[in-house]
């Protein structure tokens, strides 16, 4: 595999020719905020938080799906990008009903952490207060749609790693919801194997385990890359 | 099928022509105004007056002046009848035998007709779209034969490149370059897709081509398949166009029957098959990657590009996607030559463009004009200007991705680059005329509502941003917004435009940006002072009356 | 170990299932036939009922959540039965500029329902669409599949009454 060199935020970085900007940055110790990306899952470039400026192009490129090129000059944290990132996070907070104080994922939430890191002090957009349900029909897990940000990590882990494809998305636009089987209570799903992979990969408190307190609802995600790599070794 | 057989069919069709031909438009618009019954009445009248030897009544496609339909035209006299009814249809036949026609006569010398240049619409309104013989008599499938027997695939790509044809779906990407990329891409299996998901509200050019001249599109796709190395094509048509779908199904069946689709076309080694895929009501499926997802049976959500469809498209295979109108230009380019085509239009925008001219204008319908014609010529000459007592204020092009061009800029030539300079885009061809009774803020909100409802929901800027922008526009229209809200709207426009994943989100702010650029006073007139500043003066903006233009 | 794919039986003796099965067979029971199959279901039954979705999912070997996701993504498909008559008001740009919004309001007032709803007596379903391509004869409304153009609020109501009482 050929090695290429590029510059990220002024730092000279070398990376494999098939790496994405995100992979190259991570290896070089440069942190780029992400939400829909999770190591081991297919990337969708949906949250737009990892957008970067690439010299020579006036289009912002998402780091998670953009392949590096020799001599590329990438900026990951310009003022413009910071401005856009905060706006995107604010849009998320205003879109559903995110109340950290009563959420089981408080202090262990990817969304919360990103907002804090980005310096989001308040939300300038009017809250939409959509009607969103809580489904506690499953014996062991709960899905709270008030906390869902439609990152689709649950859909992807269930499809790509577990293989059951219990989760998918229904509807369109802001009316989209993640669903199990034919939009039926999770507890009645015929395809769910109760493996809890979706709960672990969910960045917020949308998916959680029953009976866990706030302190206990820490998510473990290393299994994703472990399973994916072990499977590849077998093939 | 051999060339001799093709020519024999054409000759036979020509020989069967009667002296007088009555053409009756049977495209969707006229059909909804009973043109099927009109044709029946015409047939009956011809039979009753025993004129069957000299007169034939032919079902044809769109004649363009849809606002005055149903239309009936007589050759060779060149008489045009408008707003025909089943009741007065019979009198049209009487007039041929010396009687009087009680149907309203139109004027074929009207600039609406005379200033057009028919390339894409050459057969529309002249041939029966449900008879392949009619298409063949008009020269159909001759270009395919020429290409298969006298040109290499590379030569075909070269011809399209030299013609300067640019994608007619709206982006204006050089067609030859796209074909060259797919041709070069490695893969055993490649696909050709025709994008017939004409979703821009107010645009019906592609519907008209598919209903009036379906074989032209099929032949164009086959030539493309030969050029890029694909043997399978998909025609993706939106479900809201049932007549277009039915005409395509008939055309495909007839082409297969005559060996013009299938294995070994014209005794060559080239195979080409076309399947229709029906859309299901999603504007976003007009986007290339969303369209392919739809053909693959999935939710029509776009994906990041690269990789581009030309390298990795349908089921990961190199795929050529072009718009209906783009394909409809292929046969004329091959038949009459790339040099001829490159002689039409302007330096960077070659050829012609079909526009759906609608709204507050005298002549509503479809026009095909050379690139470079000015908006003023379209509005005043072809369009016939404003209906009595109104003033035209602006023209909207490009649908929900486009912008409004004010009357003072009507001398702008219509070409890809000039329209972009004034803050709009060519788009697929929708051209809506607005007058002084149109509220431009309301227009901006109309398009934002459309984008909000059609957003696929995958990326946050578009999914959540369009909702917030729509709410702000409503707040402004409800006279509850302040200058701060307007600033917030502009910030959102900037962010959504630059961070959205696909063209829908990236262009959703365009109508807002464009109306703010030219009609900012209409926004300002609706604003309220900040709470607590009701008595302060804001450079006179807030006190401007709403009637100031 | 190779698992043999078992085709699920037809849900009932209703002949319409055979038509839909034929569609799936024509496309090789492949997963990409999903949208074409859902069109066939809707054409046959007027809407996509749950049993049909489950059967299609099993026949094409597509996960049920994926079928549901596709069925609800596209405007054309409906999971609820439609009324005896449908009225679709076009809200495309050309129609909108010619006041189709007013026509919609008039129909809403007359039928006492909003777009997406069906009257309590199941006689009429009201829908909106964003462009049917009849822009030359704007404003347009589709009554029971028939396109009507150049309408006003008054004659649109008259036409609607005509369609409802014709049955």
PDB file of C-alpha atoms in Angstrom, chain B residues 444 473 476 486 489-490 493 510-521 523-524:
ATOM      1  CA  UNK B 444     -39.453  32.208  -1.067  1.00  0.00           C
ATOM      2  CA  UNK B 473     -40.128  33.007   6.605  1.00  0.00           C
ATOM      3  CA  UNK B 476     -41.772  37.327   8.589  1.00  0.00           C
ATOM      4  CA  UNK B 486     -33.779  38.247   9.133  1.00  0.00           C
ATOM      5  CA  UNK B 489     -32.361  33.570   8.247  1.00  0.00           C
ATOM      6  CA  UNK B 490     -29.372  34.781   6.257  1.00  0.00           C
ATOM      7  CA  UNK B 493     -28.977  30.188   4.327  1.00  0.00           C
ATOM      8  CA  UNK B 510     -31.290  29.956  -3.314  1.00  0.00           C
ATOM      9  CA  UNK B 511     -34.837  31.345  -3.643  1.00  0.00           C
ATOM     10  CA  UNK B 512     -34.387  33.144  -0.307  1.00  0.00           C
ATOM     11  CA  UNK B 513     -30.954  34.495  -1.233  1.00  0.00           C
ATOM     12  CA  UNK B 514     -32.172  35.595  -4.628  1.00  0.00           C
ATOM     13  CA  UNK B 515     -35.314  37.355  -3.394  1.00  0.00           C
ATOM     14  CA  UNK B 516     -33.303  39.038  -0.627  1.00  0.00           C
ATOM     15  CA  UNK B 517     -30.918  40.294  -3.284  1.00  0.00           C
ATOM     16  CA  UNK B 518     -33.530  41.873  -5.533  1.00  0.00           C
ATOM     17  CA  UNK B 519     -36.620  42.298  -3.381  1.00  0.00           C
ATOM     18  CA  UNK B 520     -35.149  42.997   0.032  1.00  0.00           C
ATOM     19  CA  UNK B 521     -37.572  45.877   0.533  1.00  0.00           C
ATOM     20  CA  UNK B 523     -38.865  41.594   3.461  1.00  0.00           C
ATOM     21  CA  UNK B 524     -38.006  44.780   5.323  1.00  0.00           C
TER      22      UNK B 524
END
